[in-house]
Tab-separated table of C-alpha atoms and ligand atoms in Angstrom:
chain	number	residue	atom	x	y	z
A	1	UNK	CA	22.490	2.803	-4.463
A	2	UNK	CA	19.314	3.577	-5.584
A	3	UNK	CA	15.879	4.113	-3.571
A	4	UNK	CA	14.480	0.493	-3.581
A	5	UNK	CA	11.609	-1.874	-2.562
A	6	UNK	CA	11.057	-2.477	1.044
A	7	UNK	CA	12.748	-5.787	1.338
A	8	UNK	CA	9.903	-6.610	1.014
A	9	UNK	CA	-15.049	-18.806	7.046
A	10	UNK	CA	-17.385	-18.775	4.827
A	11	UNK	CA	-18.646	-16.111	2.710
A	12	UNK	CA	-18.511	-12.925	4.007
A	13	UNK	CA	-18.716	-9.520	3.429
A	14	UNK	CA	-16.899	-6.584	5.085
A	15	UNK	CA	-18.813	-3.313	5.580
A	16	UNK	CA	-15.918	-0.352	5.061
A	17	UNK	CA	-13.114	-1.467	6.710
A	18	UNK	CA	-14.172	-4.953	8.596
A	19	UNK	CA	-16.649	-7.276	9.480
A	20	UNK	CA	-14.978	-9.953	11.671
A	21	UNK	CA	-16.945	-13.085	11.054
A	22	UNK	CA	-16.212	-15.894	13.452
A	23	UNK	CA	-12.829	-13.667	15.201
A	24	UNK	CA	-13.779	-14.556	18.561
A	25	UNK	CA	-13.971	-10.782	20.249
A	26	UNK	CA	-12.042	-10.161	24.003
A	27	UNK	CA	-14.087	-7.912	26.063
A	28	UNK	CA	-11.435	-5.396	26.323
A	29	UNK	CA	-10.910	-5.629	22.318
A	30	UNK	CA	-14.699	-5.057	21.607
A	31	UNK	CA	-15.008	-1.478	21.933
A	32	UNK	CA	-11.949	-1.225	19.415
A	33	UNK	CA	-13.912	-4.284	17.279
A	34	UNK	CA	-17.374	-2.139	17.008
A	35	UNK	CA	-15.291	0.454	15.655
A	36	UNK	CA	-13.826	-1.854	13.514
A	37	UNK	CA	-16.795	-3.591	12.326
A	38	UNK	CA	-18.653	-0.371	11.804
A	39	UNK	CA	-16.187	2.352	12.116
A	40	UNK	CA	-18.706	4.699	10.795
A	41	UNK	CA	-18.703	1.683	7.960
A	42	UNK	CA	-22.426	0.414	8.960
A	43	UNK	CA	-23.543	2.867	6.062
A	44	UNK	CA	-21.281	2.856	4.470
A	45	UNK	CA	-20.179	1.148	1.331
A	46	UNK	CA	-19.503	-2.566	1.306
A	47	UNK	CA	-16.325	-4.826	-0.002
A	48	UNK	CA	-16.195	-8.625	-0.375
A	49	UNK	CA	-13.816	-10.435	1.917
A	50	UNK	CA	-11.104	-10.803	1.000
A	51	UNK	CA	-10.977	-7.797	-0.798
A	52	UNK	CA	-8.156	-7.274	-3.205
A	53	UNK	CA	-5.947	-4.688	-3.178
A	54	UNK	CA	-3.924	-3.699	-6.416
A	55	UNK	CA	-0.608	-2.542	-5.116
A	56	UNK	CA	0.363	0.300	-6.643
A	57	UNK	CA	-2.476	0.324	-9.317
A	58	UNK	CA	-2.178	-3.120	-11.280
A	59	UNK	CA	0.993	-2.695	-11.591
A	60	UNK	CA	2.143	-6.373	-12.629
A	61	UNK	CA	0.909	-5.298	-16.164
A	62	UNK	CA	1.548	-1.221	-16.940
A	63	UNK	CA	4.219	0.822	-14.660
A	64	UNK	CA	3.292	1.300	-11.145
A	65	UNK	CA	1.631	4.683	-9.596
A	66	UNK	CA	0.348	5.518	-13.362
A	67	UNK	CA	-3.122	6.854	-14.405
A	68	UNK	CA	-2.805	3.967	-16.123
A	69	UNK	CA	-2.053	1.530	-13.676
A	70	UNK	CA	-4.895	2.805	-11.300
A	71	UNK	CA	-7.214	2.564	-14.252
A	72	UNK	CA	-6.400	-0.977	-15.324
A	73	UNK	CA	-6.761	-2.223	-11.981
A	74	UNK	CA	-10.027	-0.470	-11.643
A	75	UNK	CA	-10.890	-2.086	-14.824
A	76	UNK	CA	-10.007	-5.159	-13.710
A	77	UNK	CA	-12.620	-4.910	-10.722
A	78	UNK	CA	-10.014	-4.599	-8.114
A	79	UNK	CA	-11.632	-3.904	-5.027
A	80	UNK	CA	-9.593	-0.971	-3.819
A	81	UNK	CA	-6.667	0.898	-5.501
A	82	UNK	CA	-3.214	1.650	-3.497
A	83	UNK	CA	-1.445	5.250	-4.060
A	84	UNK	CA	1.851	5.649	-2.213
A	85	UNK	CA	2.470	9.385	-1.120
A	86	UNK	CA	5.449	11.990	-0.979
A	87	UNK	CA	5.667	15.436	-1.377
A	88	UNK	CA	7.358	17.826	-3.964
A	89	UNK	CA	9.589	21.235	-2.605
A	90	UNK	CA	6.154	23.139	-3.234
A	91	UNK	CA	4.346	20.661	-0.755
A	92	UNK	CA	2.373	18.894	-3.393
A	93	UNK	CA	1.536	15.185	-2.622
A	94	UNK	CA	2.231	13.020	-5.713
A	95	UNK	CA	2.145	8.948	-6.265
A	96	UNK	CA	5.448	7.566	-5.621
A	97	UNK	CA	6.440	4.561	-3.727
A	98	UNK	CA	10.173	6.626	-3.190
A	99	UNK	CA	10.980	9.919	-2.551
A	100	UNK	CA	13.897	9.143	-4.840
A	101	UNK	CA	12.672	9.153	-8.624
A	102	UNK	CA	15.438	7.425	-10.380
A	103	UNK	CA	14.098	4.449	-11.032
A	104	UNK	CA	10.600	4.948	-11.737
A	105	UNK	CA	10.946	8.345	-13.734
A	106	UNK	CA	13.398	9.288	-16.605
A	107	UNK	CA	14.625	12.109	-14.714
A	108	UNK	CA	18.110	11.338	-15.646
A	109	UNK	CA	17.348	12.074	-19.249
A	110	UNK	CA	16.680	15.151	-18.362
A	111	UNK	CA	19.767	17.787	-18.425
A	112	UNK	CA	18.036	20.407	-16.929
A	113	UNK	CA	17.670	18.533	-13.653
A	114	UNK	CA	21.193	16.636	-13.788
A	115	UNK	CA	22.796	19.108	-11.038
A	116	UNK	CA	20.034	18.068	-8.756
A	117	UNK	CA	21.179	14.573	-8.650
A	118	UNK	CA	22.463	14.286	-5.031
A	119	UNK	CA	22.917	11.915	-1.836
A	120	UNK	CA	20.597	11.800	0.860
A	121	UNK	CA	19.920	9.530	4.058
A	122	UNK	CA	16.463	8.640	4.253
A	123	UNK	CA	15.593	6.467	7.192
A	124	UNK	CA	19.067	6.233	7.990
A	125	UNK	CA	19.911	4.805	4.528
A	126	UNK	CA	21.653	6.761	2.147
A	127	UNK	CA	20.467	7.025	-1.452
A	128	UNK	CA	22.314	8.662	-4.894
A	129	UNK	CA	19.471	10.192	-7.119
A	130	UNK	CA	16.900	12.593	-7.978
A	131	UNK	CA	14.229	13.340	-5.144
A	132	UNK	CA	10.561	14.552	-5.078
A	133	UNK	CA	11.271	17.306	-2.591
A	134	UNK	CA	13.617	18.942	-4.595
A	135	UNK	CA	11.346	19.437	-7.515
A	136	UNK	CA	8.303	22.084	-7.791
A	137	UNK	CA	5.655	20.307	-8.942
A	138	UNK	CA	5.695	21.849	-12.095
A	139	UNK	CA	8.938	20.724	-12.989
A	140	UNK	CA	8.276	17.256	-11.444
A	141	UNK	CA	5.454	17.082	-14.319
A	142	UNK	CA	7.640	17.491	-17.275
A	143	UNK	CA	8.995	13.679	-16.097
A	144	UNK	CA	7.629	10.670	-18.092
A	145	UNK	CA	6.868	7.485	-15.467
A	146	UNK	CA	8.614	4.273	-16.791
A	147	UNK	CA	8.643	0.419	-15.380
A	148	UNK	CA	10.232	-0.261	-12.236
A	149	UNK	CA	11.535	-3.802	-12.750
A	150	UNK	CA	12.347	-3.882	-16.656
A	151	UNK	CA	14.105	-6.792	-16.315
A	152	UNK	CA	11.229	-8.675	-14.883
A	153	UNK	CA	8.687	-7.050	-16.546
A	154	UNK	CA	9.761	-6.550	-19.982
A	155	UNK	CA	5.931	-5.974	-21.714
A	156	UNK	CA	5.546	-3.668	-18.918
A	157	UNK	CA	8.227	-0.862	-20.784
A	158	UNK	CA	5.796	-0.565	-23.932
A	159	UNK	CA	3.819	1.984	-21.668
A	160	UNK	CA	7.558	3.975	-21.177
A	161	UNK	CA	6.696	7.501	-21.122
A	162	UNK	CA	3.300	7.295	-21.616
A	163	UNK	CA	1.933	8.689	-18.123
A	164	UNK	CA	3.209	11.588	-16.014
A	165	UNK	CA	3.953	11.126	-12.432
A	166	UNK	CA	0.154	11.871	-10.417
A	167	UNK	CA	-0.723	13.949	-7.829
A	168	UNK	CA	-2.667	12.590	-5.709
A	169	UNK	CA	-5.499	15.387	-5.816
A	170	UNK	CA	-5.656	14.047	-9.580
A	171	UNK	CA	-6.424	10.858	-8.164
A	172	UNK	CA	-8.962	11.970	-6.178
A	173	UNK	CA	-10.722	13.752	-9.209
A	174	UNK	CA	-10.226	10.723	-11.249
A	175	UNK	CA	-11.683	8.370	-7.995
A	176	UNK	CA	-14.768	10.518	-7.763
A	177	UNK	CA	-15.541	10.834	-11.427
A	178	UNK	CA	-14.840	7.087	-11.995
A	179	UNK	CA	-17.263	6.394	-8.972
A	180	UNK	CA	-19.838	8.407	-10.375
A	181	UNK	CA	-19.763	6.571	-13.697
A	182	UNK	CA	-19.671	3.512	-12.150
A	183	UNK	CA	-22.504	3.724	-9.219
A	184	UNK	CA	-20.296	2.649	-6.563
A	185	UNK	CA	-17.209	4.417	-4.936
A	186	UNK	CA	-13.709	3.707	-6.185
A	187	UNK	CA	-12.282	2.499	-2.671
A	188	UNK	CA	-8.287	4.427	-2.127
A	189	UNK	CA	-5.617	2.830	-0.379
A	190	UNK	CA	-3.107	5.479	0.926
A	191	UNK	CA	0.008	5.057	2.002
A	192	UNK	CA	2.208	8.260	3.892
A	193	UNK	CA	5.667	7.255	2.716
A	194	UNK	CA	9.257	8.447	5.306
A	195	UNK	CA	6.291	10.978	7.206
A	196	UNK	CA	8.953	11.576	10.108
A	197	UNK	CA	11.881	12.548	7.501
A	198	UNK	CA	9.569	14.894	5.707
A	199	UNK	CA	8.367	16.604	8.764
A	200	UNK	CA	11.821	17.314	9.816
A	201	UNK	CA	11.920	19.195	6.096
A	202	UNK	CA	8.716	20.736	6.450
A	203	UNK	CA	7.090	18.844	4.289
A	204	UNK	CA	4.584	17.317	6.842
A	205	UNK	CA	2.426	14.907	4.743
A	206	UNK	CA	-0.649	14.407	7.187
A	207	UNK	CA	-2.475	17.980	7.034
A	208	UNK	CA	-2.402	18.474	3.082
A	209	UNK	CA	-3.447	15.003	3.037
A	210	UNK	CA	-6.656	15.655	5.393
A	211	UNK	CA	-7.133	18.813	3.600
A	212	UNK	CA	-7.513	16.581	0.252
A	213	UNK	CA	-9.650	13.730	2.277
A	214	UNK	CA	-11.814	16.086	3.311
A	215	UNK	CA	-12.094	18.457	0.410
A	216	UNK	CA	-13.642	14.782	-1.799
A	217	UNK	CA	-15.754	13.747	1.274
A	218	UNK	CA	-13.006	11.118	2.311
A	219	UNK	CA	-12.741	11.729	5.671
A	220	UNK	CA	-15.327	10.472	7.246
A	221	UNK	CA	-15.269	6.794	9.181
A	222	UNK	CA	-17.493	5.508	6.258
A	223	UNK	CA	-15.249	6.937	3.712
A	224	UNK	CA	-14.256	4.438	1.123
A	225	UNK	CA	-10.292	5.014	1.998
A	226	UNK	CA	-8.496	3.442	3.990
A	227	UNK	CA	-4.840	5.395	5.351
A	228	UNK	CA	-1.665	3.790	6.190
A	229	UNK	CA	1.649	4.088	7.258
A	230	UNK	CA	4.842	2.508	8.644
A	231	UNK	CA	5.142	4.868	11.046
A	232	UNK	CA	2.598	4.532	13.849
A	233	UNK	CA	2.998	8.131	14.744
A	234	UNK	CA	1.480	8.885	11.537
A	235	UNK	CA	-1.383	6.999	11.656
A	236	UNK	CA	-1.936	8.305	15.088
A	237	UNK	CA	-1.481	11.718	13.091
A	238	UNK	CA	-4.034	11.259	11.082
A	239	UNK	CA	-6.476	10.109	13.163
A	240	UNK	CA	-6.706	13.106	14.924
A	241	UNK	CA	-7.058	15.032	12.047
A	242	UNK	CA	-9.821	12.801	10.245
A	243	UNK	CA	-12.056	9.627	11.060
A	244	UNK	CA	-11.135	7.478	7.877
A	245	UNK	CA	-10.252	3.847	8.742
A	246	UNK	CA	-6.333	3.295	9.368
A	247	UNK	CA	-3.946	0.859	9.026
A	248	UNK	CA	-0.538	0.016	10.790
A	249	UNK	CA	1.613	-1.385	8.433
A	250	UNK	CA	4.292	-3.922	9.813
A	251	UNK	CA	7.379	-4.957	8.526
A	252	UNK	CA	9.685	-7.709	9.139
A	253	UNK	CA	9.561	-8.945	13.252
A	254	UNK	CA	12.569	-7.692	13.942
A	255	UNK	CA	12.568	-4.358	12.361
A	256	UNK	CA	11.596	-1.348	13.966
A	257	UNK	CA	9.407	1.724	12.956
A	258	UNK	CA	11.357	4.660	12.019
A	259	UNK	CA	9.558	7.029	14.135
A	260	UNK	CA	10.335	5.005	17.226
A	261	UNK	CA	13.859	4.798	15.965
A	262	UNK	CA	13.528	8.581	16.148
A	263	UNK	CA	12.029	8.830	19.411
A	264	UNK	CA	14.322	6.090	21.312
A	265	UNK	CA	10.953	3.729	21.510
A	266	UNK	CA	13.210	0.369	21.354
A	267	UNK	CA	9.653	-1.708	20.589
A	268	UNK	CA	10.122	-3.701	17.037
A	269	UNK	CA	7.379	-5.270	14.713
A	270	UNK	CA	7.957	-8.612	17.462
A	271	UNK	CA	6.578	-6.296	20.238
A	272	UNK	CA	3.421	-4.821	18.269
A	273	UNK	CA	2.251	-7.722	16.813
A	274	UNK	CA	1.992	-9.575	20.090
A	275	UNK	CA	-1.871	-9.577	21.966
A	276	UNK	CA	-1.153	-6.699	23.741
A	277	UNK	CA	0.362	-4.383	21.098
A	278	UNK	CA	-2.318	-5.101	18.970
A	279	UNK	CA	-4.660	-4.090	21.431
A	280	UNK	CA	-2.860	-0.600	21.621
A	281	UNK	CA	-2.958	-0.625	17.615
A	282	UNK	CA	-6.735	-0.704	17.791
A	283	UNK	CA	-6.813	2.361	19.811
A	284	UNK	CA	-6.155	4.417	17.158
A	285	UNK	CA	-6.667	2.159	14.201
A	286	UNK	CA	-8.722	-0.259	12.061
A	287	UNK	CA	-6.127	-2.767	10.588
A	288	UNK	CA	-2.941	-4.098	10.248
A	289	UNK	CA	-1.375	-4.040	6.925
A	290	UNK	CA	1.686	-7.182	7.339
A	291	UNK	CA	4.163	-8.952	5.580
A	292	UNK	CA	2.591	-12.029	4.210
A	293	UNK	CA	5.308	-14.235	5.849
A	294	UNK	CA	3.864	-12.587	9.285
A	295	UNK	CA	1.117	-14.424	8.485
A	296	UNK	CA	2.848	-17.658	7.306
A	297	UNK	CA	6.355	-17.514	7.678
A	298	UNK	CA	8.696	-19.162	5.307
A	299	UNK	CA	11.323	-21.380	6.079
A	300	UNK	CA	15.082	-21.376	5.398
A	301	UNK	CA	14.436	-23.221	1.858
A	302	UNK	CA	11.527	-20.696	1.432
A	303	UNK	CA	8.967	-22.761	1.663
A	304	UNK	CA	5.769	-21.775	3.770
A	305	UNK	CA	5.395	-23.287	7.447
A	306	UNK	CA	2.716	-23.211	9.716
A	307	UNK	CA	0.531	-20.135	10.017
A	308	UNK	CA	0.821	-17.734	13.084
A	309	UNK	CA	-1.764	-16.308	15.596
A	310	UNK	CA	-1.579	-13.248	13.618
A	311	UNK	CA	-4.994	-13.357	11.968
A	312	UNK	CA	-6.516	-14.538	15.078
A	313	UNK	CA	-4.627	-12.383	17.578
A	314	UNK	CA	-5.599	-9.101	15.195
A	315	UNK	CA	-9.000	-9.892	14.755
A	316	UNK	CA	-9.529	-10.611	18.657
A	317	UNK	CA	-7.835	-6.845	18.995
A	318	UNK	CA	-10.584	-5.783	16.718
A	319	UNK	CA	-8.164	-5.039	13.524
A	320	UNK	CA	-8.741	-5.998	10.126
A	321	UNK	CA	-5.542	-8.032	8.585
A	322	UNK	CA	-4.676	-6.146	4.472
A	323	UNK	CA	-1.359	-8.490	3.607
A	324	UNK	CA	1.299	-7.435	1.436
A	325	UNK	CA	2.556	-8.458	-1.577
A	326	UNK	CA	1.709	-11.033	-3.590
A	327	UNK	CA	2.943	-11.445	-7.146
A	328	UNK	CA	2.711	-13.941	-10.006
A	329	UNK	CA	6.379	-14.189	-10.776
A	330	UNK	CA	8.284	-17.079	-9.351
A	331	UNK	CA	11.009	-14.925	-7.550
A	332	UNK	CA	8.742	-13.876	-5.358
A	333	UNK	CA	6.519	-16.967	-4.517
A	334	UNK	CA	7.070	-18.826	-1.858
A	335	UNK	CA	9.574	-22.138	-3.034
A	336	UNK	CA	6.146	-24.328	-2.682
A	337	UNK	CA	4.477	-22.445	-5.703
A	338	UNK	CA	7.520	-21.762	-8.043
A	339	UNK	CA	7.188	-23.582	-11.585
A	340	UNK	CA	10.322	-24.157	-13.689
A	341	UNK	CA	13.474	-22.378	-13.363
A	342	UNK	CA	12.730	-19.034	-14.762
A	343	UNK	CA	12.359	-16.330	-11.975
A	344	UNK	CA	10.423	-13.983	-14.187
A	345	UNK	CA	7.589	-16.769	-15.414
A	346	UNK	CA	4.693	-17.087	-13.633
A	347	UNK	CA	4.344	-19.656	-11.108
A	348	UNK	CA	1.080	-21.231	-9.285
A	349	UNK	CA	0.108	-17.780	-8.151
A	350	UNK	CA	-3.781	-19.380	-7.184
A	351	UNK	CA	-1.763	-22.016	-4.751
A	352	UNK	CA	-0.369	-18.948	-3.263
A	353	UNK	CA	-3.601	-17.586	-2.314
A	354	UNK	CA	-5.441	-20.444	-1.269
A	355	UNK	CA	-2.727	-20.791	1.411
A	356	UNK	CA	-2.802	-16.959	2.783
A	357	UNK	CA	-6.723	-17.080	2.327
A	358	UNK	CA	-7.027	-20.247	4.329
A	359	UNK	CA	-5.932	-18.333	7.104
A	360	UNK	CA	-8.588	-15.867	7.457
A	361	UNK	CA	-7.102	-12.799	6.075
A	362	UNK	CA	-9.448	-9.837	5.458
A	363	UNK	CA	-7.369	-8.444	2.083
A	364	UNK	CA	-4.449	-8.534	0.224
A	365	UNK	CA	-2.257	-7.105	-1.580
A	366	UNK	CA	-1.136	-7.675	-4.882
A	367	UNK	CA	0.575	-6.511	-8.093
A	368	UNK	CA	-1.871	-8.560	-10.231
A	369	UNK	CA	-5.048	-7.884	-9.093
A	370	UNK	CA	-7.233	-9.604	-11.972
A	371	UNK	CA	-5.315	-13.040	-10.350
A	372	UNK	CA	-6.144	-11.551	-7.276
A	373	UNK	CA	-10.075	-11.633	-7.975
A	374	UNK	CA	-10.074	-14.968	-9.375
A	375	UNK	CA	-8.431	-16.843	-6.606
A	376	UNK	CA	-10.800	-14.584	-4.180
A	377	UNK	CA	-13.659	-15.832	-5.811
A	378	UNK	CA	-12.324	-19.787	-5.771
A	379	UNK	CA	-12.148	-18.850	-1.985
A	380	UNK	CA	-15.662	-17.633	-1.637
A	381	UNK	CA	-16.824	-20.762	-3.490
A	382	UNK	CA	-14.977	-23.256	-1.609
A	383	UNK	CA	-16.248	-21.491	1.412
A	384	UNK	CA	-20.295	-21.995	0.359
B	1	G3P	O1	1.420	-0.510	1.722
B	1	G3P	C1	1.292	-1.895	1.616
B	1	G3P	C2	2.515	-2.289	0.864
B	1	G3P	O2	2.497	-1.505	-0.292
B	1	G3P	C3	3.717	-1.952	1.732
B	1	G3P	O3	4.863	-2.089	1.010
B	1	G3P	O4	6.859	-0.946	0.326
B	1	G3P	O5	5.194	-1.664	-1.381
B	1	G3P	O6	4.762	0.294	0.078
B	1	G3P	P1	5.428	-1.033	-0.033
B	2	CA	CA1	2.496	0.915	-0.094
């Protein structure tokens, strides 16, 4: 197999990473809720609530962790731009959402690379392909990107070739020129993808990444970044090696983080999300960055339920809730909002939203981010 997906009131607006509106605030959260709310973020730059996030640049419409993805979505207004990191052999970060380039690269067009083409267990899964840590940099930039999903998103191959893979310190250049144009800071959303498995290879993603942060002025609390992980360790990582606002990202209840797999911590998702492991969460970070069907689950004909504490819980801890993903096409809309029988067609995206909005979400994230706006801006207006 290949390196795939992870299964994956009123008008406000947030300053940096949060404001909390009406979250009722415990005493023991609010120390971790001032951060929150002005994390070095009372100066700072402002986003609208909710703010949305295009996942992997807008990457519904051109192929995902592209100059040109980041660009449309910026173009699009998105409010803040996601980059996924790993590192190359030479320790270079680059814009990947896998280590494992197969599918998102046409690396196997490539003879001169076909005897790197090898197995690997990443996270205790094993995966056949070609991997970012086995290329220099240099050699990793005479790959083309291509479209993830072609099946799904057919328009999406036209643009085939037409980027290389980023760096991420090209980002940053392109962020802070962009921002300068503009008036107002391009706002970063970055992810440090399998940090445990590259540590063990000495590939250690957290220090080059503070060395870029800091090197563009992103590492202060009122930086317009915000830095998450999978791995708490990481985030914990990083916060000791720069103030930006941080986010826990939480996958399914009953999965665990790798790191604590790692370390023999037996805690899952089911133990951090509950009042007290959020509390811990907002001792070292901002937000929480969960599945959307932590939020509302889905039922067993896939249809949403009843919301959970989750939004209130995390915004009594103090933490900010950024929601992944949500995408136009029916196959991955809840059963409520699917139209017709074709899984690639669009279906009632904007019902979609006004369901995960309703719940008080601070952000979200999504591959179609010019949706995205539109349905946050029907939420703002229904709000007054
Ligand atoms: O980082 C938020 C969301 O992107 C997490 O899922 O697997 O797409 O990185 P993934
Ligand atoms: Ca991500």
């Amino acid at each position: 197999m290949t390196q795939g997906e992870r299964r994956g009131p009123g008008r406000r607006t947030m300053i940096g990473a949060a404001v909390l509106g009406s979250a009722a605030l415990t005493a023991t959260a609010a120390a971790g809720a001032a951060q929150a709310r002005t994390g070095g973020h009372g100066h700072g730059p402002r986003l609208p609530v909710p703010a949305v996030i295009a996942h992997r640049g807008a990457s519904g419409h051109r192929p995902e962790h592209t100059l040109g993805a980041y660009q449309l979505a910026l173009d699009l207004g998105a409010d803040v731009i996601e980059q996924d990191l790993v590192p190359t052999r030479d320790g270079h970060l680059v814009c990947r959402h896998e280590n494992d380039i197969t599918g998102t690269t046409d690396v196997a067009d490539h003879p001169e690379f076909a005897s790197r083409r090898t197995t690997k267990t990443v996270d205790g899964t094993a995966y056949t392909g070609w991997f970012t840590e086995d290329f220099t940099l240099a050699e990793l930039r005479t790959l083309r990107a291509k479209e993830r999903i072609p099946a799904v998103r057919q328009e999406n191959t036209l643009y085939d070739g037409r980027w290389a893979v980023p760096t991420f310190e090209e980002v940053l250049r392109w962020a802070d020129r962009e921002g300068r144009r503009r008036g107002r800071p391009v706002w970063l959303h970055v992810e440090t993808k399998h940090p445990s498995y590259f540590r063990k290879l000495g590939l250690g993603l957290e220090e080059p990444l503070a060395a870029l942060l800091r090197r563009h002025g992103r590492h202060r609390a009122d930086a317009p970044v915000f830095l998450q992980s999978f791995e708490p360790g990481s985030i914990r990582r990083l916060a000791r090696l720069v103030a930006a606002p941080r986010v826990v990202l939480l996958s399914d209840a009953k999965s665990r983080p790798w790191d604590f797999t790692e370390a023999g911590d037996p805690r899952t998702v089911a133990d951090l999300i509950t009042p007290a492991g959020l509390k811990e969460i907002a001792r070292y970070a901002q937000g929480i960055g969960p599945t959307l069907d932590l939020v509302i689950p889905r039922g067993a004909d896939g249809r949403l339920g009843r919301p959970t504490t989750l939004v209130r819980d995390a915004h009594a801890a103090g933490l900010v809730l950024h929601p992944y993903t949500l995408r136009n096409e029916n196959s991955f809309l809840p059963a409520d909002f699917r139209r017709g029988t074709d899984p690639n067609a669009y279906g009632d995206a904007f019902g979609a939203y006004r369901a995960y909005f309703a719940t008080g979400i601070d952000g979200i994230f999504t591959d179609q981010p010019d949706t995205g706006l539109l349905a946050a801006a029907d939420h703002r207006a229904a709000q007054g």
